[in-house]
């Protein structure tokens, strides 16, 4: 019979429980290796490998353009191509502008 086992995630280093039912499931599937990652890291990996082109998880694959803030002159990056007919603001100025106009 199986009993709960505590394993250490090789990705985040956290301990997690490899439960008896999971072990049974693994054995049924014919997996001989114990899971190396905690459920969170496994889910994160799955979400990543699924692609998620517009799944909302795109973190670093968005192209950024460098621009100069029209308010303070600081160099900043924006997620769109600055067109030139609209002023571009850095994050600080953008949020303070919004605060002012609303
Ligand atoms: Zn983990
Ligand atoms: Zn600025």
PDB file of C-alpha atoms and ligand atoms in Angstrom:
ATOM      1  CA  UNK A   1       0.000   0.000   0.000  1.00  0.00           C
ATOM      2  CA  UNK A   2       1.009   3.579  -0.446  1.00  0.00           C
ATOM      3  CA  UNK A   3       1.499   6.223   2.185  1.00  0.00           C
ATOM      4  CA  UNK A   4       1.929   9.980   1.912  1.00  0.00           C
ATOM      5  CA  UNK A   5       5.434  11.087   1.172  1.00  0.00           C
ATOM      6  CA  UNK A   6       7.049  14.476   1.566  1.00  0.00           C
ATOM      7  CA  UNK A   7       9.177  15.506  -1.376  1.00  0.00           C
ATOM      8  CA  UNK A   8      11.155  18.645  -2.065  1.00  0.00           C
ATOM      9  CA  UNK A   9      10.418  20.609  -5.195  1.00  0.00           C
ATOM     10  CA  UNK A  10      13.531  20.975  -7.311  1.00  0.00           C
ATOM     11  CA  UNK A  11      12.194  24.164  -8.808  1.00  0.00           C
ATOM     12  CA  UNK A  12      11.209  26.265  -5.799  1.00  0.00           C
ATOM     13  CA  UNK A  13      12.718  24.150  -3.026  1.00  0.00           C
ATOM     14  CA  UNK A  14       9.459  23.894  -1.150  1.00  0.00           C
ATOM     15  CA  UNK A  15       8.276  20.684   0.429  1.00  0.00           C
ATOM     16  CA  UNK A  16       5.113  19.138  -0.861  1.00  0.00           C
ATOM     17  CA  UNK A  17       3.146  16.002  -0.233  1.00  0.00           C
ATOM     18  CA  UNK A  18       3.172  13.208  -2.761  1.00  0.00           C
ATOM     19  CA  UNK A  19       0.007  11.650  -1.514  1.00  0.00           C
ATOM     20  CA  UNK A  20      -0.842   7.973  -1.458  1.00  0.00           C
ATOM     21  CA  UNK A  21      -3.540   8.441  -4.087  1.00  0.00           C
ATOM     22  CA  UNK A  22      -1.122  10.314  -6.319  1.00  0.00           C
ATOM     23  CA  UNK A  23       1.415   7.555  -5.951  1.00  0.00           C
ATOM     24  CA  UNK A  24      -1.246   5.090  -6.925  1.00  0.00           C
ATOM     25  CA  UNK A  25      -2.143   7.237  -9.910  1.00  0.00           C
ATOM     26  CA  UNK A  26       1.494   7.404 -10.955  1.00  0.00           C
ATOM     27  CA  UNK A  27       1.860   3.647 -10.627  1.00  0.00           C
ATOM     28  CA  UNK A  28      -1.271   3.132 -12.706  1.00  0.00           C
ATOM     29  CA  UNK A  29       0.139   5.338 -15.424  1.00  0.00           C
ATOM     30  CA  UNK A  30       3.367   3.430 -15.294  1.00  0.00           C
ATOM     31  CA  UNK A  31       5.437   6.386 -14.133  1.00  0.00           C
ATOM     32  CA  UNK A  32       8.472   5.189 -12.266  1.00  0.00           C
ATOM     33  CA  UNK A  33       9.810   8.595 -11.276  1.00  0.00           C
ATOM     34  CA  UNK A  34       8.550  10.572  -8.347  1.00  0.00           C
ATOM     35  CA  UNK A  35       7.410  14.067  -9.225  1.00  0.00           C
ATOM     36  CA  UNK A  36      10.284  16.522  -8.997  1.00  0.00           C
ATOM     37  CA  UNK A  37       8.113  19.573  -8.678  1.00  0.00           C
ATOM     38  CA  UNK A  38       5.386  20.727  -6.352  1.00  0.00           C
ATOM     39  CA  UNK A  39       1.851  21.030  -7.754  1.00  0.00           C
ATOM     40  CA  UNK A  40       2.239  24.803  -8.133  1.00  0.00           C
ATOM     41  CA  UNK A  41       5.375  24.536 -10.225  1.00  0.00           C
ATOM     42  CA  UNK A  42       3.869  21.713 -12.220  1.00  0.00           C
ATOM     43  CA  UNK A  43       0.795  23.795 -12.976  1.00  0.00           C
ATOM     44  CA  UNK A  44       2.951  26.761 -13.900  1.00  0.00           C
ATOM     45  CA  UNK A  45       4.972  24.626 -16.289  1.00  0.00           C
ATOM     46  CA  UNK A  46       1.865  23.184 -17.840  1.00  0.00           C
ATOM     47  CA  UNK A  47       0.423  26.641 -18.357  1.00  0.00           C
ATOM     48  CA  UNK A  48       3.670  27.715 -19.960  1.00  0.00           C
ATOM     49  CA  UNK A  49       3.987  24.765 -22.306  1.00  0.00           C
ATOM     50  CA  UNK A  50       0.379  25.165 -23.363  1.00  0.00           C
ATOM     51  CA  UNK A  51       1.538  28.266 -25.182  1.00  0.00           C
ATOM     52  CA  UNK A  52      -1.012  30.769 -24.007  1.00  0.00           C
ATOM     53  CA  UNK A  53      -0.603  33.071 -26.973  1.00  0.00           C
ATOM     54  CA  UNK A  54      -3.421  35.190 -25.643  1.00  0.00           C
ATOM     55  CA  UNK A  55      -3.999  33.291 -22.465  1.00  0.00           C
ATOM     56  CA  UNK A  56      -2.983  36.161 -20.241  1.00  0.00           C
ATOM     57  CA  UNK A  57       0.220  34.608 -18.972  1.00  0.00           C
ATOM     58  CA  UNK A  58       2.475  36.340 -21.482  1.00  0.00           C
ATOM     59  CA  UNK A  59       4.946  38.074 -19.235  1.00  0.00           C
ATOM     60  CA  UNK A  60       8.155  38.772 -21.088  1.00  0.00           C
ATOM     61  CA  UNK A  61       7.262  37.996 -24.678  1.00  0.00           C
ATOM     62  CA  UNK A  62       5.638  41.364 -25.235  1.00  0.00           C
ATOM     63  CA  UNK A  63       7.759  43.674 -27.342  1.00  0.00           C
ATOM     64  CA  UNK A  64       8.691  46.891 -25.616  1.00  0.00           C
ATOM     65  CA  UNK A  65       9.724  50.112 -27.300  1.00  0.00           C
ATOM     66  CA  UNK A  66      11.951  52.664 -25.748  1.00  0.00           C
ATOM     67  CA  UNK A  67      10.692  56.215 -25.668  1.00  0.00           C
ATOM     68  CA  UNK A  68      11.395  59.456 -23.887  1.00  0.00           C
ATOM     69  CA  UNK A  69       8.823  60.701 -21.428  1.00  0.00           C
ATOM     70  CA  UNK A  70       7.138  63.860 -22.709  1.00  0.00           C
ATOM     71  CA  UNK A  71       6.765  65.145 -19.187  1.00  0.00           C
ATOM     72  CA  UNK A  72      10.003  64.509 -17.317  1.00  0.00           C
ATOM     73  CA  UNK A  73      12.328  63.559 -20.185  1.00  0.00           C
ATOM     74  CA  UNK A  74      13.255  60.256 -18.604  1.00  0.00           C
ATOM     75  CA  UNK A  75      13.830  57.266 -20.875  1.00  0.00           C
ATOM     76  CA  UNK A  76      11.094  54.703 -20.506  1.00  0.00           C
ATOM     77  CA  UNK A  77       9.696  51.652 -22.252  1.00  0.00           C
ATOM     78  CA  UNK A  78       6.183  51.351 -23.600  1.00  0.00           C
ATOM     79  CA  UNK A  79       4.334  48.295 -24.920  1.00  0.00           C
ATOM     80  CA  UNK A  80       3.446  50.049 -28.168  1.00  0.00           C
ATOM     81  CA  UNK A  81       5.305  51.761 -30.963  1.00  0.00           C
ATOM     82  CA  UNK A  82       5.441  55.465 -30.150  1.00  0.00           C
ATOM     83  CA  UNK A  83       3.802  57.160 -33.109  1.00  0.00           C
ATOM     84  CA  UNK A  84       5.063  60.663 -32.539  1.00  0.00           C
ATOM     85  CA  UNK A  85       1.702  62.403 -32.661  1.00  0.00           C
ATOM     86  CA  UNK A  86       0.889  61.427 -29.125  1.00  0.00           C
ATOM     87  CA  UNK A  87       3.071  62.195 -26.127  1.00  0.00           C
ATOM     88  CA  UNK A  88       4.571  59.216 -24.360  1.00  0.00           C
ATOM     89  CA  UNK A  89       4.864  59.246 -20.606  1.00  0.00           C
ATOM     90  CA  UNK A  90       6.862  57.131 -18.234  1.00  0.00           C
ATOM     91  CA  UNK A  91       4.898  55.087 -15.754  1.00  0.00           C
ATOM     92  CA  UNK A  92       5.241  57.663 -12.992  1.00  0.00           C
ATOM     93  CA  UNK A  93       4.076  60.564 -15.104  1.00  0.00           C
ATOM     94  CA  UNK A  94       1.343  58.505 -16.719  1.00  0.00           C
ATOM     95  CA  UNK A  95      -0.193  57.596 -13.394  1.00  0.00           C
ATOM     96  CA  UNK A  96       0.109  61.105 -11.990  1.00  0.00           C
ATOM     97  CA  UNK A  97      -1.456  62.477 -15.197  1.00  0.00           C
ATOM     98  CA  UNK A  98      -4.391  60.179 -14.808  1.00  0.00           C
ATOM     99  CA  UNK A  99      -4.765  61.174 -11.220  1.00  0.00           C
ATOM    100  CA  UNK A 100      -4.786  64.828 -12.188  1.00  0.00           C
ATOM    101  CA  UNK A 101      -7.270  64.568 -15.036  1.00  0.00           C
ATOM    102  CA  UNK A 102      -9.776  62.428 -13.227  1.00  0.00           C
TER     103      UNK A 102
HETATM  104 ZN1  LIG B   1       7.772  24.214  -6.597  1.00  0.00          ZN
HETATM  105 ZN1  LIG B   2       8.020  60.986 -16.804  1.00  0.00          ZN
END
